[in-house]
Amino acid sequence: MERTQQRAAAEESYAKGLEANRQLAESFEAGIYGADRSIKQVDLAVVVHVLYREESDNISMEQIHSQIDVLNRDFNWEQNDKGLIPEIWRESGETSGFRFHLADKDPDGNFTTGVTRKQTTVSDIGGGEDYYRAEWGGIEPWPQPHYINIWVCEIGGNVLGFTYLPSVSAQPSDGIVMDPRAFGTTGTAVHPYNGGRTLVHEMGHYFGLRHLWGQEEGDCTNTDYMADTPWQREANFGCNDFPHVSCPSEPDGDMFMNFMDYADDECGLLFTKNQIEFMQLVLQTAKVTLLHSPAITGITEPDDLGLTIYPNPAEEKINALFDSRYKGKKFGVYNALGQEVRTGWVSSSVESVDLSNLSKGVYFLKIDSDFVRIQKQ
Ligand SMILES: [Zn+2]
C-alpha cells in the first residue's frame, strides 16, 4: 500500500487509473458491475527476472517451476489443505481459471525460457527504484501489457514481496518483486515462507485485491470491497485458532486464513468467490491486454512429460525442450499415418526441428513412450 501510494503521489496518470480501479471495486461491491463468467480459462504469461548479488540467489528453474505450480494450484481451488478452512467458509472459494505460464516468446518474438538472469552489485536492490532499471544494476521489464513481470531479488527491511495495485496506466516499475527467501517451495525458500503463498498474496494485489482490513488498520469500517469477507480490524500473522474476533459486528471473527491476510504459508488457504470474480473483472478491464498475450504459444505443460514443444501450432520450425533423462536418445516426428518424417538425437536440452517442407496438418513428436501432438500451419 505504501508503494502504491508513493507511486500515485509521483505519477498523476497512475493515480487517475488507480482511482478508476477503486471506483470499479466500489461498483463491484454494490453489485453494479461483475465479471464475464463465461470465460473458463485464461493463459497468462509470466517472465521471472532473477536479479542476484550472491550466486546462491541465482535460483534454479526447479524453484521457479515450484512457484508457478503453487500459483496454478491456489488460483484454481486445487489446494489439498482446504480441510483446514473453518467449516463455515469451506465452500467460500472457487477457481479463477487463471493459468500462469512462463512466457515462451520474448518481446522480439524469439524463443525464451521465460526467465532472465543478471548479477548485480546493488544490495537490497528491490528495496529502492533500481530493480527495473538496467543502467542502475536492475533488469528492464518486458512490456507489461503482455507479460506479468516478477523480479526475484533481495529487498531488505524484512519485506517478503510487494507489488502495485492496478491502473490502466502501466508504469515501468509495474510487476511483482519477490525476495528469494519467499519464492517457491524449494532452494532458497525459507520456512515459514516456503509454501509459495507470498506470491499468491501479491498476485491478489496485482489483480486489484485489498487486504481484508481495507486501506488502513485500526477500525472496523474500512472496506476491502468484498461483500463476502468479514470486517476486520487489523492484520493477523502466523497461524490462528478459529474463531478470532477483532470486530464486534462479526461473531465468527476474522477470515484470518484468507490469502489477503498475513498468515504463514501453511495457514493462508483461500480466496473467496467475490475476490475471484473481482480479479477476473480486473483482468477483463485494467489488465485486458494480458488476455491472448502473444508471449505464450506452447500448449503442453513442461512438467507432464518432460517434453515441451514451442511454438505450437508451428509454421517453419519447432523447438523441443527435453528433460535431462532424454539426453542421448533418439526422437522422431511422425505424420498422422504414423510415417516417420524427421528424426534427431537429443544432444542439448533444446533441439530445433525444421518443419518447413511438410504439409499442413497434425504430427507427433515421439521419444520413448512419450509423445506430443504438433499442429503444422
Ligand atoms: Zn499485502
mmCIF file of C-alpha atoms and ligand atoms in Angstrom:
data_model
loop_
_atom_site.group_PDB
_atom_site.id
_atom_site.type_symbol
_atom_site.label_atom_id
_atom_site.label_comp_id
_atom_site.label_asym_id
_atom_site.label_seq_id
_atom_site.Cartn_x
_atom_site.Cartn_y
_atom_site.Cartn_z
ATOM 1 C CA MET A 1 0.000 0.000 0.000
ATOM 2 C CA GLU A 2 2.896 2.330 0.797
ATOM 3 C CA ARG A 3 4.457 1.706 -2.600
ATOM 4 C CA THR A 4 1.118 2.178 -4.329
ATOM 5 C CA GLN A 5 0.555 5.483 -2.541
ATOM 6 C CA GLN A 6 4.070 6.734 -3.294
ATOM 7 C CA ARG A 7 3.603 5.935 -6.958
ATOM 8 C CA ALA A 8 0.207 7.618 -7.010
ATOM 9 C CA ALA A 9 1.718 10.754 -5.459
ATOM 10 C CA ALA A 10 4.507 10.811 -8.059
ATOM 11 C CA GLU A 11 2.545 9.917 -11.216
ATOM 12 C CA GLU A 12 -0.713 11.629 -11.975
ATOM 13 C CA SER A 13 -1.735 9.165 -14.678
ATOM 14 C CA TYR A 14 -1.169 6.246 -12.338
ATOM 15 C CA ALA A 15 -3.197 7.974 -9.627
ATOM 16 C CA LYS A 16 -6.098 8.509 -12.045
ATOM 17 C CA GLY A 17 -6.082 4.867 -13.135
ATOM 18 C CA LEU A 18 -5.869 3.744 -9.530
ATOM 19 C CA GLU A 19 -8.876 5.845 -8.615
ATOM 20 C CA ALA A 20 -10.787 4.430 -11.589
ATOM 21 C CA ASN A 21 -9.983 0.971 -10.303
ATOM 22 C CA ARG A 22 -11.138 1.867 -6.801
ATOM 23 C CA GLN A 23 -14.435 3.078 -8.241
ATOM 24 C CA LEU A 24 -14.716 -0.194 -10.135
ATOM 25 C CA ALA A 25 -14.254 -2.027 -6.828
ATOM 26 C CA GLU A 26 -16.955 0.125 -5.234
ATOM 27 C CA SER A 27 -19.377 -0.651 -8.060
ATOM 28 C CA PHE A 28 -18.473 -4.319 -7.793
ATOM 29 C CA GLU A 29 -19.194 -4.321 -4.080
ATOM 30 C CA ALA A 30 -22.536 -2.645 -4.753
ATOM 31 C CA GLY A 31 -23.385 -5.332 -7.302
ATOM 32 C CA ILE A 32 -23.432 -2.897 -10.262
ATOM 33 C CA TYR A 33 -20.534 -4.484 -12.164
ATOM 34 C CA GLY A 34 -19.446 -8.102 -12.382
ATOM 35 C CA ALA A 35 -17.021 -10.120 -14.443
ATOM 36 C CA ASP A 36 -17.876 -12.043 -17.591
ATOM 37 C CA ARG A 37 -18.088 -15.504 -16.018
ATOM 38 C CA SER A 38 -18.336 -17.335 -19.343
ATOM 39 C CA ILE A 39 -14.537 -17.258 -19.714
ATOM 40 C CA LYS A 40 -13.494 -20.523 -18.080
ATOM 41 C CA GLN A 41 -9.744 -20.489 -18.500
ATOM 42 C CA VAL A 42 -7.173 -17.846 -19.368
ATOM 43 C CA ASP A 43 -3.480 -18.343 -20.029
ATOM 44 C CA LEU A 44 -1.250 -15.654 -18.555
ATOM 45 C CA ALA A 45 2.386 -15.111 -19.483
ATOM 46 C CA VAL A 46 4.899 -14.653 -16.702
ATOM 47 C CA VAL A 47 8.523 -13.550 -17.011
ATOM 48 C CA VAL A 48 10.781 -14.087 -13.996
ATOM 49 C CA HIS A 49 13.800 -11.770 -13.703
ATOM 50 C CA VAL A 50 16.369 -13.348 -11.390
ATOM 51 C CA LEU A 51 18.488 -10.461 -10.110
ATOM 52 C CA TYR A 52 21.121 -11.785 -7.744
ATOM 53 C CA ARG A 53 24.070 -10.359 -5.856
ATOM 54 C CA GLU A 54 25.225 -13.623 -4.294
ATOM 55 C CA GLU A 55 25.453 -16.649 -6.584
ATOM 56 C CA SER A 56 23.305 -18.568 -4.059
ATOM 57 C CA ASP A 57 20.355 -16.341 -5.004
ATOM 58 C CA ASN A 58 20.661 -17.269 -8.688
ATOM 59 C CA ILE A 59 17.707 -19.580 -8.142
ATOM 60 C CA SER A 60 17.116 -22.780 -10.115
ATOM 61 C CA MET A 61 14.492 -23.455 -12.774
ATOM 62 C CA GLU A 62 13.122 -26.084 -10.383
ATOM 63 C CA GLN A 63 12.477 -23.410 -7.751
ATOM 64 C CA ILE A 64 10.800 -21.185 -10.342
ATOM 65 C CA HIS A 65 8.585 -24.039 -11.543
ATOM 66 C CA SER A 66 7.658 -24.859 -7.940
ATOM 67 C CA GLN A 67 6.365 -21.306 -7.573
ATOM 68 C CA ILE A 68 4.369 -21.364 -10.821
ATOM 69 C CA ASP A 69 2.818 -24.669 -9.679
ATOM 70 C CA VAL A 70 1.643 -23.113 -6.390
ATOM 71 C CA LEU A 71 0.090 -20.167 -8.260
ATOM 72 C CA ASN A 72 -1.804 -22.504 -10.562
ATOM 73 C CA ARG A 73 -2.933 -24.699 -7.686
ATOM 74 C CA ASP A 74 -4.188 -21.910 -5.435
ATOM 75 C CA PHE A 75 -5.770 -19.836 -8.204
ATOM 76 C CA ASN A 76 -7.705 -22.885 -9.366
ATOM 77 C CA TRP A 77 -9.007 -24.101 -5.990
ATOM 78 C CA GLU A 78 -6.892 -27.227 -6.282
ATOM 79 C CA GLN A 79 -5.064 -26.904 -2.951
ATOM 80 C CA ASN A 80 -5.251 -30.073 -0.864
ATOM 81 C CA ASP A 81 -5.375 -28.261 2.503
ATOM 82 C CA LYS A 82 -8.962 -26.991 2.137
ATOM 83 C CA GLY A 83 -9.898 -29.188 5.098
ATOM 84 C CA LEU A 84 -8.065 -26.715 7.348
ATOM 85 C CA ILE A 85 -10.518 -23.918 6.437
ATOM 86 C CA PRO A 86 -13.118 -23.415 9.201
ATOM 87 C CA GLU A 87 -16.283 -25.208 8.132
ATOM 88 C CA ILE A 88 -18.398 -22.041 7.736
ATOM 89 C CA TRP A 89 -16.022 -20.801 4.998
ATOM 90 C CA ARG A 90 -15.015 -24.103 3.457
ATOM 91 C CA GLU A 91 -17.326 -23.605 0.460
ATOM 92 C CA SER A 92 -16.332 -19.950 0.004
ATOM 93 C CA GLY A 93 -13.637 -20.497 -2.599
ATOM 94 C CA GLU A 94 -13.708 -21.395 -6.267
ATOM 95 C CA THR A 95 -11.481 -21.499 -9.324
ATOM 96 C CA SER A 96 -10.404 -18.350 -11.147
ATOM 97 C CA GLY A 97 -9.434 -20.213 -14.304
ATOM 98 C CA PHE A 98 -6.148 -18.244 -14.334
ATOM 99 C CA ARG A 99 -3.330 -20.425 -15.686
ATOM 100 C CA PHE A 100 0.138 -18.942 -15.229
ATOM 101 C CA HIS A 101 2.849 -19.965 -17.704
ATOM 102 C CA LEU A 102 6.435 -18.925 -18.112
ATOM 103 C CA ALA A 103 6.475 -16.993 -21.393
ATOM 104 C CA ASP A 104 7.939 -18.896 -24.351
ATOM 105 C CA LYS A 105 8.246 -15.845 -26.620
ATOM 106 C CA ASP A 106 10.290 -12.801 -25.698
ATOM 107 C CA PRO A 107 9.340 -9.252 -26.785
ATOM 108 C CA ASP A 108 11.257 -9.752 -30.073
ATOM 109 C CA GLY A 109 9.355 -12.940 -30.870
ATOM 110 C CA ASN A 110 12.284 -15.251 -30.112
ATOM 111 C CA PHE A 111 12.081 -18.367 -28.008
ATOM 112 C CA THR A 112 12.626 -17.822 -24.296
ATOM 113 C CA THR A 113 12.525 -19.915 -21.149
ATOM 114 C CA GLY A 114 10.544 -17.080 -19.558
ATOM 115 C CA VAL A 115 13.433 -16.384 -17.194
ATOM 116 C CA THR A 116 16.118 -13.677 -17.388
ATOM 117 C CA ARG A 117 19.169 -13.572 -15.135
ATOM 118 C CA LYS A 118 21.639 -10.881 -14.149
ATOM 119 C CA GLN A 119 24.196 -10.430 -11.418
ATOM 120 C CA THR A 120 24.093 -7.074 -9.695
ATOM 121 C CA THR A 121 26.345 -5.300 -7.220
ATOM 122 C CA VAL A 122 23.492 -3.351 -5.637
ATOM 123 C CA SER A 123 22.449 -4.741 -2.274
ATOM 124 C CA ASP A 124 18.740 -4.855 -1.384
ATOM 125 C CA ILE A 125 18.023 -3.703 -4.930
ATOM 126 C CA GLY A 126 14.313 -4.459 -4.613
ATOM 127 C CA GLY A 127 14.034 -2.019 -1.727
ATOM 128 C CA GLY A 128 14.588 1.007 -3.964
ATOM 129 C CA GLU A 129 13.861 2.037 -7.525
ATOM 130 C CA ASP A 130 16.804 0.308 -9.230
ATOM 131 C CA TYR A 131 15.399 -3.186 -9.778
ATOM 132 C CA TYR A 132 13.681 -2.280 -13.061
ATOM 133 C CA ARG A 133 16.469 -0.081 -14.488
ATOM 134 C CA ALA A 134 19.302 -1.835 -16.284
ATOM 135 C CA GLU A 135 21.655 1.142 -16.074
ATOM 136 C CA TRP A 136 21.302 1.116 -12.280
ATOM 137 C CA GLY A 137 22.001 -2.592 -11.939
ATOM 138 C CA GLY A 138 18.471 -3.874 -12.438
ATOM 139 C CA ILE A 139 16.646 -5.677 -15.250
ATOM 140 C CA GLU A 140 14.303 -3.813 -17.585
ATOM 141 C CA PRO A 141 10.718 -5.069 -17.548
ATOM 142 C CA TRP A 142 9.232 -6.815 -20.540
ATOM 143 C CA PRO A 143 6.194 -4.955 -21.918
ATOM 144 C CA GLN A 144 3.656 -5.003 -19.102
ATOM 145 C CA PRO A 145 0.628 -5.227 -21.404
ATOM 146 C CA HIS A 146 1.655 -8.777 -22.357
ATOM 147 C CA TYR A 147 3.825 -10.051 -19.512
ATOM 148 C CA ILE A 148 3.432 -10.332 -15.750
ATOM 149 C CA ASN A 149 6.925 -9.257 -14.656
ATOM 150 C CA ILE A 150 8.301 -10.836 -11.493
ATOM 151 C CA TRP A 151 11.693 -9.749 -10.156
ATOM 152 C CA VAL A 152 13.284 -12.121 -7.646
ATOM 153 C CA CYS A 153 15.909 -10.176 -5.718
ATOM 154 C CA GLU A 154 16.997 -9.001 -2.286
ATOM 155 C CA ILE A 155 14.536 -6.462 -0.935
ATOM 156 C CA GLY A 156 15.762 -5.851 2.601
ATOM 157 C CA GLY A 157 13.795 -4.456 5.529
ATOM 158 C CA ASN A 158 12.260 -7.880 6.190
ATOM 159 C CA VAL A 159 9.947 -7.419 3.208
ATOM 160 C CA LEU A 160 8.977 -10.687 1.504
ATOM 161 C CA GLY A 161 7.450 -9.149 -1.598
ATOM 162 C CA PHE A 162 5.460 -6.217 -2.942
ATOM 163 C CA THR A 163 3.516 -5.032 -5.945
ATOM 164 C CA TYR A 164 1.283 -2.164 -7.019
ATOM 165 C CA LEU A 165 -2.475 -2.016 -7.238
ATOM 166 C CA PRO A 166 -3.646 -1.959 -10.867
ATOM 167 C CA SER A 167 -4.145 1.072 -13.034
ATOM 168 C CA VAL A 168 -4.661 1.161 -16.790
ATOM 169 C CA SER A 169 -1.578 3.327 -16.966
ATOM 170 C CA ALA A 170 1.355 0.887 -16.820
ATOM 171 C CA GLN A 171 4.451 2.147 -15.042
ATOM 172 C CA PRO A 172 7.986 0.883 -15.759
ATOM 173 C CA SER A 173 8.118 -0.479 -12.205
ATOM 174 C CA ASP A 174 4.870 -2.411 -12.662
ATOM 175 C CA GLY A 175 5.069 -6.043 -11.682
ATOM 176 C CA ILE A 176 5.825 -8.027 -8.560
ATOM 177 C CA VAL A 177 9.072 -8.008 -6.585
ATOM 178 C CA MET A 178 9.852 -11.093 -4.513
ATOM 179 C CA ASP A 179 12.592 -11.958 -2.071
ATOM 180 C CA PRO A 180 14.273 -15.306 -2.872
ATOM 181 C CA ARG A 181 13.564 -16.464 0.726
ATOM 182 C CA ALA A 182 9.841 -16.368 -0.006
ATOM 183 C CA PHE A 183 9.762 -17.594 -3.597
ATOM 184 C CA GLY A 184 8.711 -21.140 -4.498
ATOM 185 C CA THR A 185 8.873 -24.188 -2.263
ATOM 186 C CA THR A 186 12.489 -25.289 -2.608
ATOM 187 C CA GLY A 187 16.023 -23.910 -2.999
ATOM 188 C CA THR A 188 16.448 -20.568 -1.218
ATOM 189 C CA ALA A 189 12.875 -20.528 0.162
ATOM 190 C CA VAL A 190 12.859 -20.491 3.966
ATOM 191 C CA HIS A 191 10.210 -21.768 6.395
ATOM 192 C CA PRO A 192 7.541 -20.449 7.088
ATOM 193 C CA TYR A 193 7.663 -18.658 3.702
ATOM 194 C CA ASN A 194 8.450 -21.730 1.627
ATOM 195 C CA GLY A 195 4.883 -22.543 0.655
ATOM 196 C CA GLY A 196 4.844 -20.187 -2.339
ATOM 197 C CA ARG A 197 1.962 -18.198 -0.920
ATOM 198 C CA THR A 198 3.650 -14.820 -0.629
ATOM 199 C CA LEU A 199 3.339 -14.608 -4.401
ATOM 200 C CA VAL A 200 -0.270 -15.826 -4.240
ATOM 201 C CA HIS A 201 -0.954 -12.846 -1.922
ATOM 202 C CA GLU A 202 0.969 -10.413 -4.159
ATOM 203 C CA MET A 203 -0.754 -11.716 -7.279
ATOM 204 C CA GLY A 204 -4.025 -10.977 -5.489
ATOM 205 C CA HIS A 205 -2.929 -7.325 -5.125
ATOM 206 C CA TYR A 206 -1.668 -7.295 -8.721
ATOM 207 C CA PHE A 207 -5.233 -8.164 -9.771
ATOM 208 C CA GLY A 208 -6.738 -5.482 -7.543
ATOM 209 C CA LEU A 209 -7.438 -7.157 -4.200
ATOM 210 C CA ARG A 210 -7.001 -5.201 -0.963
ATOM 211 C CA HIS A 211 -6.096 -6.562 2.441
ATOM 212 C CA LEU A 212 -9.061 -7.764 4.481
ATOM 213 C CA TRP A 213 -8.734 -4.775 6.832
ATOM 214 C CA GLY A 214 -9.060 -2.317 3.932
ATOM 215 C CA GLN A 215 -6.915 0.710 3.256
ATOM 216 C CA GLU A 216 -5.781 1.203 6.857
ATOM 217 C CA GLU A 217 -5.658 -0.881 10.001
ATOM 218 C CA GLY A 218 -7.284 0.137 13.227
ATOM 219 C CA ASP A 219 -11.055 0.219 12.830
ATOM 220 C CA CYS A 220 -13.874 -1.989 11.625
ATOM 221 C CA THR A 221 -15.300 0.235 8.902
ATOM 222 C CA ASN A 222 -12.552 0.178 6.251
ATOM 223 C CA THR A 223 -13.782 -1.874 3.335
ATOM 224 C CA ASP A 224 -11.861 -4.328 1.171
ATOM 225 C CA TYR A 225 -14.779 -4.014 -1.327
ATOM 226 C CA MET A 226 -15.600 -7.712 -0.956
ATOM 227 C CA ALA A 227 -19.099 -8.436 0.337
ATOM 228 C CA ASP A 228 -18.203 -11.999 1.306
ATOM 229 C CA THR A 229 -15.259 -11.257 3.612
ATOM 230 C CA PRO A 230 -15.944 -10.183 7.208
ATOM 231 C CA TRP A 231 -14.947 -6.783 8.603
ATOM 232 C CA GLN A 232 -11.524 -6.971 10.166
ATOM 233 C CA ARG A 233 -9.645 -4.525 12.371
ATOM 234 C CA GLU A 234 -6.036 -5.406 11.607
ATOM 235 C CA ALA A 235 -3.616 -7.916 10.158
ATOM 236 C CA ASN A 236 -3.198 -11.434 11.537
ATOM 237 C CA PHE A 237 0.204 -13.085 11.451
ATOM 238 C CA GLY A 238 1.297 -16.687 11.815
ATOM 239 C CA CYS A 239 -1.478 -19.196 12.403
ATOM 240 C CA ASN A 240 -4.654 -18.522 14.367
ATOM 241 C CA ASP A 241 -7.362 -20.597 16.017
ATOM 242 C CA PHE A 242 -10.954 -20.143 14.908
ATOM 243 C CA PRO A 243 -12.779 -18.003 15.881
ATOM 244 C CA HIS A 244 -10.537 -14.970 16.205
ATOM 245 C CA VAL A 245 -12.767 -11.914 16.707
ATOM 246 C CA SER A 246 -11.434 -8.388 16.059
ATOM 247 C CA CYS A 247 -14.709 -6.609 15.209
ATOM 248 C CA PRO A 248 -17.785 -6.964 17.459
ATOM 249 C CA SER A 249 -20.080 -6.980 14.405
ATOM 250 C CA GLU A 250 -18.553 -10.287 13.269
ATOM 251 C CA PRO A 251 -19.352 -13.154 15.663
ATOM 252 C CA ASP A 252 -17.393 -15.628 13.503
ATOM 253 C CA GLY A 253 -14.440 -13.278 13.594
ATOM 254 C CA ASP A 254 -11.701 -12.648 11.066
ATOM 255 C CA MET A 255 -11.175 -14.705 7.938
ATOM 256 C CA PHE A 256 -7.528 -14.960 9.024
ATOM 257 C CA MET A 257 -6.868 -17.863 6.651
ATOM 258 C CA ASN A 258 -7.688 -15.706 3.589
ATOM 259 C CA PHE A 259 -4.760 -15.207 1.208
ATOM 260 C CA MET A 260 -5.181 -11.432 1.611
ATOM 261 C CA ASP A 261 -4.316 -11.528 5.317
ATOM 262 C CA TYR A 262 -0.733 -12.107 6.542
ATOM 263 C CA ALA A 263 -0.889 -15.745 7.646
ATOM 264 C CA ASP A 264 2.132 -18.017 7.303
ATOM 265 C CA ASP A 265 2.118 -20.006 4.088
ATOM 266 C CA GLU A 266 0.718 -23.152 5.714
ATOM 267 C CA CYS A 267 -2.214 -21.204 7.198
ATOM 268 C CA GLY A 268 -3.212 -18.979 4.246
ATOM 269 C CA LEU A 269 -5.825 -21.086 2.478
ATOM 270 C CA LEU A 270 -8.328 -19.337 0.225
ATOM 271 C CA PHE A 271 -9.658 -16.542 -1.951
ATOM 272 C CA THR A 272 -13.432 -16.046 -1.652
ATOM 273 C CA LYS A 273 -15.824 -16.150 -4.616
ATOM 274 C CA ASN A 274 -16.043 -12.343 -4.662
ATOM 275 C CA GLN A 275 -12.269 -11.985 -4.598
ATOM 276 C CA ILE A 276 -12.000 -14.404 -7.516
ATOM 277 C CA GLU A 277 -14.669 -12.580 -9.517
ATOM 278 C CA PHE A 278 -13.094 -9.190 -8.840
ATOM 279 C CA MET A 279 -9.714 -10.436 -10.103
ATOM 280 C CA GLN A 280 -11.476 -11.693 -13.222
ATOM 281 C CA LEU A 281 -13.107 -8.272 -13.627
ATOM 282 C CA VAL A 282 -9.734 -6.509 -13.303
ATOM 283 C CA LEU A 283 -8.239 -8.899 -15.858
ATOM 284 C CA GLN A 284 -11.087 -8.052 -18.215
ATOM 285 C CA THR A 285 -10.672 -4.279 -17.703
ATOM 286 C CA ALA A 286 -7.397 -2.695 -16.482
ATOM 287 C CA LYS A 287 -5.332 -5.756 -17.430
ATOM 288 C CA VAL A 288 -7.219 -6.915 -20.502
ATOM 289 C CA THR A 289 -4.096 -6.848 -22.682
ATOM 290 C CA LEU A 290 -2.758 -9.841 -20.741
ATOM 291 C CA LEU A 291 -5.512 -11.904 -22.341
ATOM 292 C CA HIS A 292 -4.372 -13.569 -25.548
ATOM 293 C CA SER A 293 -0.814 -12.446 -24.971
ATOM 294 C CA PRO A 294 1.436 -13.434 -27.882
ATOM 295 C CA ALA A 295 4.006 -14.417 -25.259
ATOM 296 C CA ILE A 296 2.800 -17.979 -24.830
ATOM 297 C CA THR A 297 2.451 -20.290 -27.780
ATOM 298 C CA GLY A 298 3.020 -23.753 -26.326
ATOM 299 C CA ILE A 299 0.109 -25.997 -25.451
ATOM 300 C CA THR A 300 1.910 -28.594 -23.370
ATOM 301 C CA GLU A 301 2.929 -28.355 -19.749
ATOM 302 C CA PRO A 302 6.624 -28.980 -19.191
ATOM 303 C CA ASP A 303 6.035 -30.987 -16.026
ATOM 304 C CA ASP A 304 3.674 -33.536 -17.549
ATOM 305 C CA LEU A 305 6.069 -35.308 -19.866
ATOM 306 C CA GLY A 306 9.497 -33.806 -19.511
ATOM 307 C CA LEU A 307 8.926 -32.670 -23.070
ATOM 308 C CA THR A 308 7.689 -29.269 -24.245
ATOM 309 C CA ILE A 309 7.140 -28.082 -27.804
ATOM 310 C CA TYR A 310 7.013 -24.452 -28.870
ATOM 311 C CA PRO A 311 5.715 -22.768 -30.802
ATOM 312 C CA ASN A 312 2.704 -24.983 -31.265
ATOM 313 C CA PRO A 313 0.955 -24.583 -33.662
ATOM 314 C CA ALA A 314 4.086 -24.004 -35.743
ATOM 315 C CA GLU A 315 4.871 -22.827 -39.252
ATOM 316 C CA GLU A 316 8.575 -23.166 -40.079
ATOM 317 C CA LYS A 317 10.121 -24.995 -37.162
ATOM 318 C CA ILE A 318 9.532 -26.211 -33.652
ATOM 319 C CA ASN A 319 11.790 -26.195 -30.626
ATOM 320 C CA ALA A 320 11.628 -29.225 -28.380
ATOM 321 C CA LEU A 321 12.666 -28.754 -24.757
ATOM 322 C CA PHE A 322 13.766 -32.109 -23.329
ATOM 323 C CA ASP A 323 14.101 -33.196 -19.734
ATOM 324 C CA SER A 324 17.626 -34.383 -18.863
ATOM 325 C CA ARG A 325 16.501 -38.039 -18.795
ATOM 326 C CA TYR A 326 16.216 -37.952 -22.602
ATOM 327 C CA LYS A 327 19.820 -36.924 -23.191
ATOM 328 C CA GLY A 328 21.437 -39.033 -25.910
ATOM 329 C CA LYS A 329 18.157 -40.597 -27.014
ATOM 330 C CA LYS A 330 16.606 -40.620 -30.455
ATOM 331 C CA PHE A 331 13.337 -38.839 -31.185
ATOM 332 C CA GLY A 332 11.075 -38.962 -34.225
ATOM 333 C CA VAL A 333 8.393 -36.819 -35.811
ATOM 334 C CA TYR A 334 5.524 -38.813 -37.326
ATOM 335 C CA ASN A 335 2.652 -37.826 -39.572
ATOM 336 C CA ALA A 336 -0.964 -38.798 -38.968
ATOM 337 C CA LEU A 337 -0.373 -42.086 -40.814
ATOM 338 C CA GLY A 338 2.419 -42.994 -38.436
ATOM 339 C CA GLN A 339 5.183 -42.449 -41.030
ATOM 340 C CA GLU A 340 8.438 -41.043 -39.705
ATOM 341 C CA VAL A 341 9.129 -37.668 -41.337
ATOM 342 C CA ARG A 342 12.001 -36.414 -39.152
ATOM 343 C CA THR A 343 14.461 -37.909 -36.684
ATOM 344 C CA GLY A 344 17.067 -36.489 -34.393
ATOM 345 C CA TRP A 345 19.145 -37.098 -31.293
ATOM 346 C CA VAL A 346 18.851 -35.196 -28.056
ATOM 347 C CA SER A 347 22.257 -33.595 -27.605
ATOM 348 C CA SER A 348 21.195 -30.493 -25.672
ATOM 349 C CA SER A 349 18.138 -29.506 -23.664
ATOM 350 C CA VAL A 350 16.619 -27.665 -26.642
ATOM 351 C CA GLU A 351 16.520 -29.161 -30.143
ATOM 352 C CA SER A 352 15.204 -27.327 -33.183
ATOM 353 C CA VAL A 353 13.253 -29.326 -35.771
ATOM 354 C CA ASP A 354 12.638 -27.935 -39.257
ATOM 355 C CA LEU A 355 9.065 -28.426 -40.495
ATOM 356 C CA SER A 356 9.203 -26.048 -43.467
ATOM 357 C CA ASN A 357 8.609 -28.515 -46.326
ATOM 358 C CA LEU A 358 5.950 -30.597 -44.560
ATOM 359 C CA SER A 359 2.311 -30.138 -45.463
ATOM 360 C CA LYS A 360 -0.129 -28.581 -43.015
ATOM 361 C CA GLY A 361 -1.732 -30.892 -40.517
ATOM 362 C CA VAL A 362 -1.186 -32.904 -37.378
ATOM 363 C CA TYR A 363 2.151 -34.529 -36.441
ATOM 364 C CA PHE A 364 3.524 -36.205 -33.361
ATOM 365 C CA LEU A 365 6.924 -35.869 -31.795
ATOM 366 C CA LYS A 366 7.743 -39.121 -30.023
ATOM 367 C CA ILE A 367 10.549 -40.114 -27.683
ATOM 368 C CA ASP A 368 10.446 -43.342 -25.681
ATOM 369 C CA SER A 369 6.756 -43.742 -24.910
ATOM 370 C CA ASP A 370 6.084 -40.008 -24.629
ATOM 371 C CA PHE A 371 4.595 -38.071 -27.488
ATOM 372 C CA VAL A 372 3.312 -34.557 -28.113
ATOM 373 C CA ARG A 373 0.844 -33.515 -30.768
ATOM 374 C CA ILE A 374 2.120 -30.814 -33.134
ATOM 375 C CA GLN A 375 -0.081 -28.682 -35.355
ATOM 376 C CA LYS A 376 1.691 -27.519 -38.519
ATOM 377 C CA GLN A 377 0.123 -24.375 -40.014
HETATM 378 ZN ZN ZN B 1 -0.366 -7.348 1.002
#
